[in-house]
Tab-separated table of C-alpha atoms and ligand atoms in Angstrom:
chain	number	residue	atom	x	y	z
A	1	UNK	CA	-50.413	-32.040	-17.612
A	2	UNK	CA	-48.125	-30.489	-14.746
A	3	UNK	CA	-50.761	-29.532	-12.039
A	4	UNK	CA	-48.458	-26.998	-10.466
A	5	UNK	CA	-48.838	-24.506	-13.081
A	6	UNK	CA	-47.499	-25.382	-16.426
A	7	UNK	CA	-49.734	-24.399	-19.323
A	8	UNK	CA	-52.621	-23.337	-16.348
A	9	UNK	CA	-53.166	-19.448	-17.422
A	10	UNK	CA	-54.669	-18.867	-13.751
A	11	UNK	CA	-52.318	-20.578	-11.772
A	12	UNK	CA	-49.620	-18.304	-10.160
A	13	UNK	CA	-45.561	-18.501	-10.274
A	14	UNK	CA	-43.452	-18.611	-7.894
A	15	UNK	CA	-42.064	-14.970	-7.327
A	16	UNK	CA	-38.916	-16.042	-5.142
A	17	UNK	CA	-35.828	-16.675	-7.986
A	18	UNK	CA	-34.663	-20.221	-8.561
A	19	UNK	CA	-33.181	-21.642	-4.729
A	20	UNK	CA	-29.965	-20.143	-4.147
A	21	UNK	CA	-29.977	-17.312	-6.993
A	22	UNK	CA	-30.561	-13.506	-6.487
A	23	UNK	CA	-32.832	-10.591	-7.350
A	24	UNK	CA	-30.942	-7.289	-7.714
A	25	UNK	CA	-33.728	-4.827	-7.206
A	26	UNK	CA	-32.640	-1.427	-7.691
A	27	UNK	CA	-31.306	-0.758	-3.456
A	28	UNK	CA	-29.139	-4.164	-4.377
A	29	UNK	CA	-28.349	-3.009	-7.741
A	30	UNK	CA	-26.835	-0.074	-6.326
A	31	UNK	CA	-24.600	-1.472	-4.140
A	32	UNK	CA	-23.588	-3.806	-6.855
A	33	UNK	CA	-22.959	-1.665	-9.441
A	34	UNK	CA	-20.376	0.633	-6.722
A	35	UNK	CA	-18.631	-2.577	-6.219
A	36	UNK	CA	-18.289	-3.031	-9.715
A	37	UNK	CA	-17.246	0.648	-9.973
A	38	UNK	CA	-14.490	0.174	-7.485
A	39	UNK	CA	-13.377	-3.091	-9.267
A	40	UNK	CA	-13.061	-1.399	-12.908
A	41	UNK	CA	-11.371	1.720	-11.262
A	42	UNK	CA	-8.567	-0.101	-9.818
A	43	UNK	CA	-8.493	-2.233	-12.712
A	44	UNK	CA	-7.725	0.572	-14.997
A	45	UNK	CA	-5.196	2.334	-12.370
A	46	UNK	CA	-2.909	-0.500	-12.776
A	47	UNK	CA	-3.464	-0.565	-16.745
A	48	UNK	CA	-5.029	-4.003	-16.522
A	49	UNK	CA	-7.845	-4.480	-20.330
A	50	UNK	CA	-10.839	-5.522	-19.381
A	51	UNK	CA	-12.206	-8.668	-20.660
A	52	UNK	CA	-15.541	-11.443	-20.840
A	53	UNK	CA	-16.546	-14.661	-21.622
A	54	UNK	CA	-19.600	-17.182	-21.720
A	55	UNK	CA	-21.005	-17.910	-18.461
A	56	UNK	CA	-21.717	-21.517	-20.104
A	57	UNK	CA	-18.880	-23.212	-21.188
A	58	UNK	CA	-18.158	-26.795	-22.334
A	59	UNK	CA	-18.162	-29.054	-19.252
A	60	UNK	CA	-14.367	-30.490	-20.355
A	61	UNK	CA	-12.775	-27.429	-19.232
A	62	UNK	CA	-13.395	-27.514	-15.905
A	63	UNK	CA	-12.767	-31.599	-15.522
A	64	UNK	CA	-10.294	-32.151	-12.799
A	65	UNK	CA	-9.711	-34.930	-11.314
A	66	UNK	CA	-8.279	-34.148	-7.635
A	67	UNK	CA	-11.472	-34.106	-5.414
A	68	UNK	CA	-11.824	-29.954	-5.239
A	69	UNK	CA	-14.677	-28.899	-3.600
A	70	UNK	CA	-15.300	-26.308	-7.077
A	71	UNK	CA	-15.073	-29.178	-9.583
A	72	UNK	CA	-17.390	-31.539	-6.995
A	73	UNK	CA	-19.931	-28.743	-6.524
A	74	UNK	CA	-20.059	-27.979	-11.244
A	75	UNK	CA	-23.262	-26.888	-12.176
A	76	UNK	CA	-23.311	-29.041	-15.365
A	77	UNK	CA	-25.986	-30.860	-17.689
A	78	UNK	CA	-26.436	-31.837	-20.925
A	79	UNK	CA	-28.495	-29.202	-23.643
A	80	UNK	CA	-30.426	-30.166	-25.976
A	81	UNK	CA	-27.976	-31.193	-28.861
A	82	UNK	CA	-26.172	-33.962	-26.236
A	83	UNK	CA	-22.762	-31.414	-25.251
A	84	UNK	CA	-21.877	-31.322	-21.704
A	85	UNK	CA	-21.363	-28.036	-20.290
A	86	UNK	CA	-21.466	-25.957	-17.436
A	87	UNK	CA	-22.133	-22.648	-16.278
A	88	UNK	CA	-18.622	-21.631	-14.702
A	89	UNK	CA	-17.856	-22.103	-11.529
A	90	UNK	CA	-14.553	-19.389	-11.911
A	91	UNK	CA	-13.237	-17.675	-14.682
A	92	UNK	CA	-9.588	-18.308	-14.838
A	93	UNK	CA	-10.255	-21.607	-17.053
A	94	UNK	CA	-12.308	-19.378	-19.491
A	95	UNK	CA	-9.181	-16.968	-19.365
A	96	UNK	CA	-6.935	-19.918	-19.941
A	97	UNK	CA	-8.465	-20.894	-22.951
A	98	UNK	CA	-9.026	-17.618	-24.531
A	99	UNK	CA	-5.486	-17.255	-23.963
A	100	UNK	CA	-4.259	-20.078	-25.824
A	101	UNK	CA	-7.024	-19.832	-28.775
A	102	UNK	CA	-4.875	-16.345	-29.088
A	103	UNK	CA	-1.505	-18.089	-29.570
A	104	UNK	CA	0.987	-16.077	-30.284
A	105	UNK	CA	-1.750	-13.445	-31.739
A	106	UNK	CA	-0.892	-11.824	-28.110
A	107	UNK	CA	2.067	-10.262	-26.554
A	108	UNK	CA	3.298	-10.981	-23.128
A	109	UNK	CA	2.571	-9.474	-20.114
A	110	UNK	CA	-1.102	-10.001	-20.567
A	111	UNK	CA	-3.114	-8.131	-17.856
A	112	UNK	CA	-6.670	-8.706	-18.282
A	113	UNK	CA	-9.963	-8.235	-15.427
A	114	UNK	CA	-12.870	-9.584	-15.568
A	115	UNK	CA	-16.056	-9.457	-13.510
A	116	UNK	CA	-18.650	-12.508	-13.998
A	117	UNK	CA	-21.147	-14.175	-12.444
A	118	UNK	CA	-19.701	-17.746	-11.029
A	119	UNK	CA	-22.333	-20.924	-10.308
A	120	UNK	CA	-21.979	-23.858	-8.236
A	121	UNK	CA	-24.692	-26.919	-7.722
A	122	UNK	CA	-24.211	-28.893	-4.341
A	123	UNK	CA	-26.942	-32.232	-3.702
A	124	UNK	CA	-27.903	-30.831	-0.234
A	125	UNK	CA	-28.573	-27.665	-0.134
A	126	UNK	CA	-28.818	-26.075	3.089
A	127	UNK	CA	-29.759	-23.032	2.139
A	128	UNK	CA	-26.878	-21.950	0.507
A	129	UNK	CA	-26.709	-19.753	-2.357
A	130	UNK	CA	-25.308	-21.015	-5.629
A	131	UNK	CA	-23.722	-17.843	-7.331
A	132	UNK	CA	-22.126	-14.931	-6.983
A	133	UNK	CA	-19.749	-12.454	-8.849
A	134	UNK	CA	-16.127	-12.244	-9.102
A	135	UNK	CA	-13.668	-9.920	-10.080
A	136	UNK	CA	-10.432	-11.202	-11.323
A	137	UNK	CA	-7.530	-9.866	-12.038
A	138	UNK	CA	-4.472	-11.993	-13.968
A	139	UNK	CA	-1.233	-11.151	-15.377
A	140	UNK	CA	0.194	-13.826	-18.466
A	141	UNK	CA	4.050	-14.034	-19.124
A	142	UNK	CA	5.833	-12.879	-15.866
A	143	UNK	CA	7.568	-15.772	-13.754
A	144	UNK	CA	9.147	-12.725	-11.569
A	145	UNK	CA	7.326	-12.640	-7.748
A	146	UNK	CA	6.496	-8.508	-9.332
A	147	UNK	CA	3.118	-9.851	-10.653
A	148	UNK	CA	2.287	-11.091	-7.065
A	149	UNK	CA	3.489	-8.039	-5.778
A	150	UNK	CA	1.222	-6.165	-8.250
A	151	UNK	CA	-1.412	-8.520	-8.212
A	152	UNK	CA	-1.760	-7.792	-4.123
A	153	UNK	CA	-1.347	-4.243	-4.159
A	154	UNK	CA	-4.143	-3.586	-6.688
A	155	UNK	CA	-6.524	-5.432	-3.855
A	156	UNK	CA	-4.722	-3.392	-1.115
A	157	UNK	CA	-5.556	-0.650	-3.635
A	158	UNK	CA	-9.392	-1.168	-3.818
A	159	UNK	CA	-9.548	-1.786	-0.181
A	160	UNK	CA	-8.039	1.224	0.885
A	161	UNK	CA	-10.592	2.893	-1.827
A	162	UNK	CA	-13.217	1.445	-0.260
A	163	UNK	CA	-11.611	2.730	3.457
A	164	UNK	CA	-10.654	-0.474	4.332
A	165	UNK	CA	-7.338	-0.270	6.444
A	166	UNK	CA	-4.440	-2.965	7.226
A	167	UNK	CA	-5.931	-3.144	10.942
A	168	UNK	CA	-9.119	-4.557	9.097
A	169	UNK	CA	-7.895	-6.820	6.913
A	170	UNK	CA	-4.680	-8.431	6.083
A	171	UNK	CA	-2.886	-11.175	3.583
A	172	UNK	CA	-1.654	-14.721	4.388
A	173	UNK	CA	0.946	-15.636	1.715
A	174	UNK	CA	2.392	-18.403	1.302
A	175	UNK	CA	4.718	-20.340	-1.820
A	176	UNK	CA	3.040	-24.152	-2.733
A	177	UNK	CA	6.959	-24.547	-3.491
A	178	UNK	CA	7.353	-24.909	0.593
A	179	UNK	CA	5.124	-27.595	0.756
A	180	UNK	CA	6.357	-29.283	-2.240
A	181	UNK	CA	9.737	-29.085	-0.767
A	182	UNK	CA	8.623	-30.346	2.625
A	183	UNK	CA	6.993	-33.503	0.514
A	184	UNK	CA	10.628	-34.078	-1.077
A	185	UNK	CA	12.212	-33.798	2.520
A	186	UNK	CA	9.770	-36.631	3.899
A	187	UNK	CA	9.696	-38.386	0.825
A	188	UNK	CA	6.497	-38.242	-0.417
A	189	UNK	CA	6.081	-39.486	-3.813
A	190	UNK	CA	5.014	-35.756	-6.288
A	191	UNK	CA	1.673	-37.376	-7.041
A	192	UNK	CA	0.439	-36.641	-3.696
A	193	UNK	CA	1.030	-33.447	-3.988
A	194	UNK	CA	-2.487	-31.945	-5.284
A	195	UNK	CA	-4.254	-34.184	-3.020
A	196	UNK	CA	-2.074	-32.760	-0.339
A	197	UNK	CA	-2.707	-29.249	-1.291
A	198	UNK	CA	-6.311	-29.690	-0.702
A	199	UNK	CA	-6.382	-31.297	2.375
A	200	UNK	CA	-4.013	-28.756	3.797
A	201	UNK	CA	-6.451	-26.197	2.820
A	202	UNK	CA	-8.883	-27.446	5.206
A	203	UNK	CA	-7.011	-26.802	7.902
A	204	UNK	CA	-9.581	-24.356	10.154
A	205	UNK	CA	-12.195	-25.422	8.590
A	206	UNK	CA	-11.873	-29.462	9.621
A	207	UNK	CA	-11.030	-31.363	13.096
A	208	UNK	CA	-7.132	-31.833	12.850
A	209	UNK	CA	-7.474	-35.171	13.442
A	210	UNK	CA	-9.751	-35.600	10.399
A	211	UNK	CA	-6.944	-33.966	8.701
A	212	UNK	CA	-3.887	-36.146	9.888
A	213	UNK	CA	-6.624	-39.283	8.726
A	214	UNK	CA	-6.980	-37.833	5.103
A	215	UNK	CA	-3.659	-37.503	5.057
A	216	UNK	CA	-2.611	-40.728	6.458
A	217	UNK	CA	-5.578	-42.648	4.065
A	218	UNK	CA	-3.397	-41.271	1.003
A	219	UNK	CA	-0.764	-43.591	1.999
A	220	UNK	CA	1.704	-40.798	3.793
A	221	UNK	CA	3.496	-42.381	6.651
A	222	UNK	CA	2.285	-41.301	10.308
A	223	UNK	CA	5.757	-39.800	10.903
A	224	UNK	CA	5.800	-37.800	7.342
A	225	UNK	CA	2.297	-36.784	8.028
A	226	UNK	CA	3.479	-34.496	11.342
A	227	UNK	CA	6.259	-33.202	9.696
A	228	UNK	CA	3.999	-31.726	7.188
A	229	UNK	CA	1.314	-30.660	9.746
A	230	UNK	CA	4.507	-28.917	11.722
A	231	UNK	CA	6.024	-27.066	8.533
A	232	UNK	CA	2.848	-26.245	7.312
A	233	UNK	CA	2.108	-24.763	11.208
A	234	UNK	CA	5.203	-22.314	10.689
A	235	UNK	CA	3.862	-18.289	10.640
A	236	UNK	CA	7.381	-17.044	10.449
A	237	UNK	CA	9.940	-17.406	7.072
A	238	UNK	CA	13.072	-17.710	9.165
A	239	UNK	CA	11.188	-21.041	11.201
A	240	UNK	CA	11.134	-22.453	7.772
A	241	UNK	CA	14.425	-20.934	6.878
A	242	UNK	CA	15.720	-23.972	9.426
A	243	UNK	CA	13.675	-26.402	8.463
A	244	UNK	CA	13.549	-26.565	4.939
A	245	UNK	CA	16.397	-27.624	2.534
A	246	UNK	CA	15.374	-26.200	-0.728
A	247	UNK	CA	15.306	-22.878	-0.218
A	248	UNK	CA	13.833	-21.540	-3.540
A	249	UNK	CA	10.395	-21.226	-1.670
A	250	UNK	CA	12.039	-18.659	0.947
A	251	UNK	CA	13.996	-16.729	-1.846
A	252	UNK	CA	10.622	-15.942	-3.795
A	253	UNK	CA	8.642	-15.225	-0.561
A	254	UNK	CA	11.548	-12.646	0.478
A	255	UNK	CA	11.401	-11.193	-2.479
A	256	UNK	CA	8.111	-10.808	-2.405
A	257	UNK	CA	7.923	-9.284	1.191
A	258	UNK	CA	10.649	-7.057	0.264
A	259	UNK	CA	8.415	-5.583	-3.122
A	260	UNK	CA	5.680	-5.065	-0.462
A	261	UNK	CA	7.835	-2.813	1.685
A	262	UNK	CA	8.512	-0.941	-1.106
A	263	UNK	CA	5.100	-0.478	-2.576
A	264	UNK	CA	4.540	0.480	0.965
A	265	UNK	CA	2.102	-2.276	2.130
A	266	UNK	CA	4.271	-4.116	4.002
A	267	UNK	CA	2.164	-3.494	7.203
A	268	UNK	CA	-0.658	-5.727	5.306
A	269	UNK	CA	0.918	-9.016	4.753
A	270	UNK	CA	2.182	-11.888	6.536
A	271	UNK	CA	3.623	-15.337	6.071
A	272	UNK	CA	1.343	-18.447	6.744
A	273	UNK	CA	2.211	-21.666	5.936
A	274	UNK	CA	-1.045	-22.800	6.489
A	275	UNK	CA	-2.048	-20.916	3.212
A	276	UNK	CA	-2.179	-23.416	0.239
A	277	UNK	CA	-5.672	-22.397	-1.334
A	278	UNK	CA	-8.152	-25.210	-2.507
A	279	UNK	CA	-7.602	-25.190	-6.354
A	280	UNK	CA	-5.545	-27.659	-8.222
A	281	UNK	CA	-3.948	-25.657	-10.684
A	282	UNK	CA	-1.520	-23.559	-7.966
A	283	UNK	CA	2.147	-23.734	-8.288
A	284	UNK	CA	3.832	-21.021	-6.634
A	285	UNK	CA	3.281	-18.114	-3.948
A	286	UNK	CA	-0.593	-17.937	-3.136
A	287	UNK	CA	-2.095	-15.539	-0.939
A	288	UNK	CA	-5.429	-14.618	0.567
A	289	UNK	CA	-6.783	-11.633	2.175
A	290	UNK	CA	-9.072	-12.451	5.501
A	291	UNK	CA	-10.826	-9.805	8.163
A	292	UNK	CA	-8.339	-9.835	11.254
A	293	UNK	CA	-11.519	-9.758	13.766
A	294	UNK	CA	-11.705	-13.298	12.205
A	295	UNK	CA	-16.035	-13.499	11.467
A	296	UNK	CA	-15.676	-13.881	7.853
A	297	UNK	CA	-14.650	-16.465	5.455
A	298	UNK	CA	-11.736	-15.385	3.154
A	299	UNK	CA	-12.345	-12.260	1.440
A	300	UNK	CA	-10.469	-12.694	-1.549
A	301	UNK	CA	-7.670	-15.481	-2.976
A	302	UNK	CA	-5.053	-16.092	-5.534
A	303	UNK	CA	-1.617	-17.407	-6.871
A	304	UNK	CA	0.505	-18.579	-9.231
A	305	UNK	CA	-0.661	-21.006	-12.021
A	306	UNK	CA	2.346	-21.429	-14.111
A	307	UNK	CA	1.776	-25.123	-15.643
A	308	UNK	CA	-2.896	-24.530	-16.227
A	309	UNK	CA	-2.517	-24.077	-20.269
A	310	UNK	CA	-0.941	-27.162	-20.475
A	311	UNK	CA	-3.204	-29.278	-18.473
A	312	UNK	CA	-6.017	-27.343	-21.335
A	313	UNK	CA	-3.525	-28.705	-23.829
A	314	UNK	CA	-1.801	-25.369	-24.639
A	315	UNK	CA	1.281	-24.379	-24.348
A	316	UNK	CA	2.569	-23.374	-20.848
A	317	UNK	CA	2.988	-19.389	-19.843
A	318	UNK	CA	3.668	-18.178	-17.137
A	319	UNK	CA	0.669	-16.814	-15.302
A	320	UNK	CA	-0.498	-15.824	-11.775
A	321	UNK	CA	-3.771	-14.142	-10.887
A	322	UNK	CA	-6.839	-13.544	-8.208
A	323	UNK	CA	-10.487	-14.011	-7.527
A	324	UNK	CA	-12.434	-10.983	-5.419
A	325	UNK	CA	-16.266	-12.478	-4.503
A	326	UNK	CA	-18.604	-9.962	-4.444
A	327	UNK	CA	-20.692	-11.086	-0.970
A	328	UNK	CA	-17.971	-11.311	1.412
A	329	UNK	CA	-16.682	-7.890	1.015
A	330	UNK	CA	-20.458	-6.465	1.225
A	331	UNK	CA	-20.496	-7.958	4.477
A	332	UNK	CA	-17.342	-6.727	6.209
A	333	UNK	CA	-18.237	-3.249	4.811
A	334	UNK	CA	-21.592	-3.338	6.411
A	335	UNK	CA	-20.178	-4.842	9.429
A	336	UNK	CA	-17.494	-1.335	9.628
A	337	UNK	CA	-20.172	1.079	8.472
A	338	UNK	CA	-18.316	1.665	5.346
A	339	UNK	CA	-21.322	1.061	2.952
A	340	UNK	CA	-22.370	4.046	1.695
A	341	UNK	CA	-26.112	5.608	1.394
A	342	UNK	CA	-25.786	5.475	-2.435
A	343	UNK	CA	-29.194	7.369	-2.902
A	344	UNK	CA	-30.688	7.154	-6.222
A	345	UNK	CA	-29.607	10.877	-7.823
A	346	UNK	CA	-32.113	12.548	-10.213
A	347	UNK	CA	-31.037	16.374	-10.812
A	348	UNK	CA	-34.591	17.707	-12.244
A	349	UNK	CA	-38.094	16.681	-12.376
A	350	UNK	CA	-39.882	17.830	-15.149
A	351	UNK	CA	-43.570	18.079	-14.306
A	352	UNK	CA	-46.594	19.870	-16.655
A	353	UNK	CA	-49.217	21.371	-14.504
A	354	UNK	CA	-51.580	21.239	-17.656
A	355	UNK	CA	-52.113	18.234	-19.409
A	356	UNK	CA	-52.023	20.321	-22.605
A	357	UNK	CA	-48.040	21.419	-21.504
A	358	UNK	CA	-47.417	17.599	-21.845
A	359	UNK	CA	-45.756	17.816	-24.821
A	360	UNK	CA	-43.581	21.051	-23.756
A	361	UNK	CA	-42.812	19.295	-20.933
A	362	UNK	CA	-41.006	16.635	-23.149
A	363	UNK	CA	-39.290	19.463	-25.195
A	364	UNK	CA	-37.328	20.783	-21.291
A	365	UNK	CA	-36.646	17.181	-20.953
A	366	UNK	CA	-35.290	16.603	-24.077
A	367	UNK	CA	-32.839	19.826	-23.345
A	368	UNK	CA	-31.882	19.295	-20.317
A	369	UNK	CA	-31.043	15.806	-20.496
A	370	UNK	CA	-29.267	17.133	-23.566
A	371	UNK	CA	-26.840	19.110	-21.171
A	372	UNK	CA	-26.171	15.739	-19.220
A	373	UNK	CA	-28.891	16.471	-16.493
A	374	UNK	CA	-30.491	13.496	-15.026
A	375	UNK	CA	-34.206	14.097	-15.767
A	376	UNK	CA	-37.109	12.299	-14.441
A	377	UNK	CA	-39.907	13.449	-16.409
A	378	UNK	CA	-43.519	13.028	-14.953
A	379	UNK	CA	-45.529	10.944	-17.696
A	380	UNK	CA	-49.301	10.992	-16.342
A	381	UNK	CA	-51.044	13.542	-14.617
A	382	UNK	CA	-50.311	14.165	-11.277
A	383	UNK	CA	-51.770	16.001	-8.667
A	384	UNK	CA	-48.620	19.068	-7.560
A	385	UNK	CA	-48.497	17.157	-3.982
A	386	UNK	CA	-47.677	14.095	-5.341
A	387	UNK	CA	-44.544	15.908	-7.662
A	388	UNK	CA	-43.593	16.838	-4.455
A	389	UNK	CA	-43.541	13.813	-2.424
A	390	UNK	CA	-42.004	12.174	-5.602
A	391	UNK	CA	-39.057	14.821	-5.355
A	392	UNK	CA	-38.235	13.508	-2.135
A	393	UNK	CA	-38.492	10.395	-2.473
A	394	UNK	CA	-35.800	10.340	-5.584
A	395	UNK	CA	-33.838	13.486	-4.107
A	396	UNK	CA	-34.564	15.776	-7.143
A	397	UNK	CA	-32.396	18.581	-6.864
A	398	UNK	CA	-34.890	20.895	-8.985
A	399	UNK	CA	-38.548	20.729	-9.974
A	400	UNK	CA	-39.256	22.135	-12.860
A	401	UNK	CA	-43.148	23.111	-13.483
A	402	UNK	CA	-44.476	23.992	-17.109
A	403	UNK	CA	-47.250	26.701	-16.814
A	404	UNK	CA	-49.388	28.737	-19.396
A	405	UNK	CA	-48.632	31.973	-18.742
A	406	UNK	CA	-45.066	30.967	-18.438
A	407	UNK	CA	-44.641	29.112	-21.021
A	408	UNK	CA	-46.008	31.905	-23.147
A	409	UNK	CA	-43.203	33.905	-21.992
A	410	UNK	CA	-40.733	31.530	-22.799
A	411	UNK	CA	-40.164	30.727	-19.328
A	412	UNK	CA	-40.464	27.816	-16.987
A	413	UNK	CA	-41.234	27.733	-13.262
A	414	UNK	CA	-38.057	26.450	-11.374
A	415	UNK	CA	-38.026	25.285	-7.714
A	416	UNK	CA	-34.995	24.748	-5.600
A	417	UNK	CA	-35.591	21.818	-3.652
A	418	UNK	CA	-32.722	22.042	-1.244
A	419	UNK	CA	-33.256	26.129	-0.753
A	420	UNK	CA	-36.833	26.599	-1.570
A	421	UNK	CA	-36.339	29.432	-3.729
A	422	UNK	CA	-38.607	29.587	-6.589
A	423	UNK	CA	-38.382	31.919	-9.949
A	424	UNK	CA	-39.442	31.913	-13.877
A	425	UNK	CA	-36.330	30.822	-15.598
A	426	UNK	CA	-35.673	31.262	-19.319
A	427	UNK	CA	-35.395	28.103	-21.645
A	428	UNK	CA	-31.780	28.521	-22.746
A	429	UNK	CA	-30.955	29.849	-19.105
A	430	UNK	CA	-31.529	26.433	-17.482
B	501	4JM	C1	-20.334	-19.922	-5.540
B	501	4JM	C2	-20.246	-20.122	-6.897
B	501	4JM	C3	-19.124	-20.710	-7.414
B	501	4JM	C4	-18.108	-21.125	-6.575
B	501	4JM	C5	-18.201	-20.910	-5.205
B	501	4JM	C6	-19.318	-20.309	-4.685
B	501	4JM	N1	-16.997	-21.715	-7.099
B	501	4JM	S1	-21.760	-19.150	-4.953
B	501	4JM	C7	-21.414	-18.488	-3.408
């Protein structure tokens, strides 16, 4: 027998949640469920169907095999019938594969969000926490730069909602296509190019010499390996104007800056090079939004994906989308006093001085709740001082007090708790 408690009825639990998971009690909850709020709102402004799937899903569709840090860090096991799966540790595969169990049961554009709850499992664990939510937002069957350009502006969108402004936060964009086409110019053979990809996106976060190692350990000559560190260096698209030879990259990331001037959000972008983002799937223009007093890790992230369904053995579709986390964005609105209170609102309490009036009591609730009032009805008896105290505690608008006498009259007792006023209201006149 387990000693720590299993099967022991006096033995007591551990309260905490499982290392590196959450509680939402209700002050948490809260702030959550504004997020959320925010999320779905802009969602729906840009027309965009909401959609869900399993957090657990089949361990094969998140198999990779180019060393990212999100396939490294799966949360996977076996369950009790012998499948491998996984609790996700993103949602666009999930998307992927809903898409292509659809076929051509769909018709292109797709624009779907989603908001789910993502999982990762790393060996050592120093503390750090192993889920959080994210809100995504994809479009299915454009290969025009206009679903970036949408894509971006529905997160400039929420962050101006939220009263986030472009001296806050801004967007590094970048195209994969320059750094494919910087490959091709040093001749580097295409298979490097994932591997490349997600070395490159440790830049900042590694020593640049650990970097130019990785690199070089791939087999990329020492020469080829500067070039790449120089292009990928450029914060201007006229630099790599001169430098590169294909210039497909630079025609997609002008039109995309020009889209953004005309959306009117120029002011929030910029071109970075450096920007290749860590997941393998990426083919085209990919973009992330970071705080410009530069605390925070990236706020948000995205890109093109135009070849994932067939690596899920689907067919191909266009497809380009983003992920939103729900902790870094908390933080950066604490950190500018954006937050708000978000008290919890209750418009009337409903209180029976009498415990004989219990029942009428739950005859006001029942009608004012009816007329879409947010009732908190008192279910034990309660001394009047502690109604009272209650009332400000929840910020009750209204008490309302069942007497005798008034209740013979038809009436109930109603106090203002903002004004003070007090006076026998009619039923129906509530
Ligand atoms: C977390 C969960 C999943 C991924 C990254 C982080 N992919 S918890 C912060």
């Amino acid at each position: 027998m387990d000693m720590e408690n299993n099967g022991l009825e006096n033995m007591a639990i551990d309260v905490n949640p499982p290392k590196g998971t959450r509680d939402f009690p209700p002050e948490e909850m809260r702030i959550r469920s504004w997020l959320f709020q925010n999320f779905r709102e802009v969602s729906r402004l840009f027309a965009f169907e909401e959609v869900d799937f399993p957090v657990l899903e089949s361990e094969a569709l998140f198999i990779r095999k180019a060393g990212e840090e999100i396939t490294e860090q799966l949360y996977s096991f076996e369950d009790k019938g012998g499948r491998r799966v996984a609790l996700r540790p993103e949602l666009t595969p999930s998307l992927a594969r809903l898409i292509i169990q659809k076929g051509k049961a769909v018709s292109l554009p797709i624009k779907w969000f989603t908001i789910g709850q993502c999982w990762r499992y790393e060996r050592m664990t120093r503390g750090r926490r192993r889920e959080h939510y994210q809100w995504n937002m994809d479009v299915i069957g454009i290969t025009e730069v206009t679903a970036e350009a949408e894509l971006i502006f529905a997160i400039v969108t929420l962050f101006k909602q939220l009263g986030i402004t472009s001296s806050d936060v801004g967007f590094k964009v970048s195209s994969r296509k320059v750094l494919q086409a910087a490959m091709q110019q040093c001749s580097i053979s295409e298979h490097l190019f994932t591997k490349v990809c997600i070395t490159i996106d440790k830049i900042g976060k590694m020593e640049m010499d650990e970097i130019e190692k990785d690199l070089a350990s791939s087999g990329i000559p020492m020469e080829s390996v500067k070039t790449l560190l120089h292009i990928v260096s450029l914060k201007t698209i006229s630099e790599l104007e001169e430098v590169l030879s294909d210039q497909n990259a630079i025609v997609e990331l002008r039109q995309l800056f020009s889209l953004a001037e005309h959306y009117g959000y120029l002011q929030w972008i910029e071109f970075d090079a450096s920007v290749v983002r860590g997941l393998a799937y990426y083919t085209g223009i990919v973009f992330e939004a970071f705080d410009r007093d530069g605390k925070l890790r990236a706020i948000c992230g995205g890109g093109r994906y135009d070849r994932l369904l067939s690596t899920l053995g689907g067919e191909d579709l266009p497809a380009c989308g983003f992920g939103f986390g729900d902790a870094v964005i908390v933080e950066l609105l604490k950190e500018k006093g954006l937050l708000p209170a978000l008290p919890l609102m209750v418009d009337d309490i409903v209180f029976a001085i009498d415990g004989a009036l219990q029942q009428m009591a739950a005859t006001v609730a029942s009608t004012l709740r009816q007329k879409g009032q947010k009732v908190d009805l008192v279910l034990e008896r309660k001394k009047l001082k502690w109604v009272f105290k209650h009332a400000e505690r929840i910020n009750a608008s209204r008490l309302i007090l069942i007497g005798e006498s008034e209740w013979q009259q038809g009436m109930v007792r109603v106090k203002n708790l903002s004004t003070r006023e007090e006076s026998n209201v009619k039923l129906d006149d509530l």
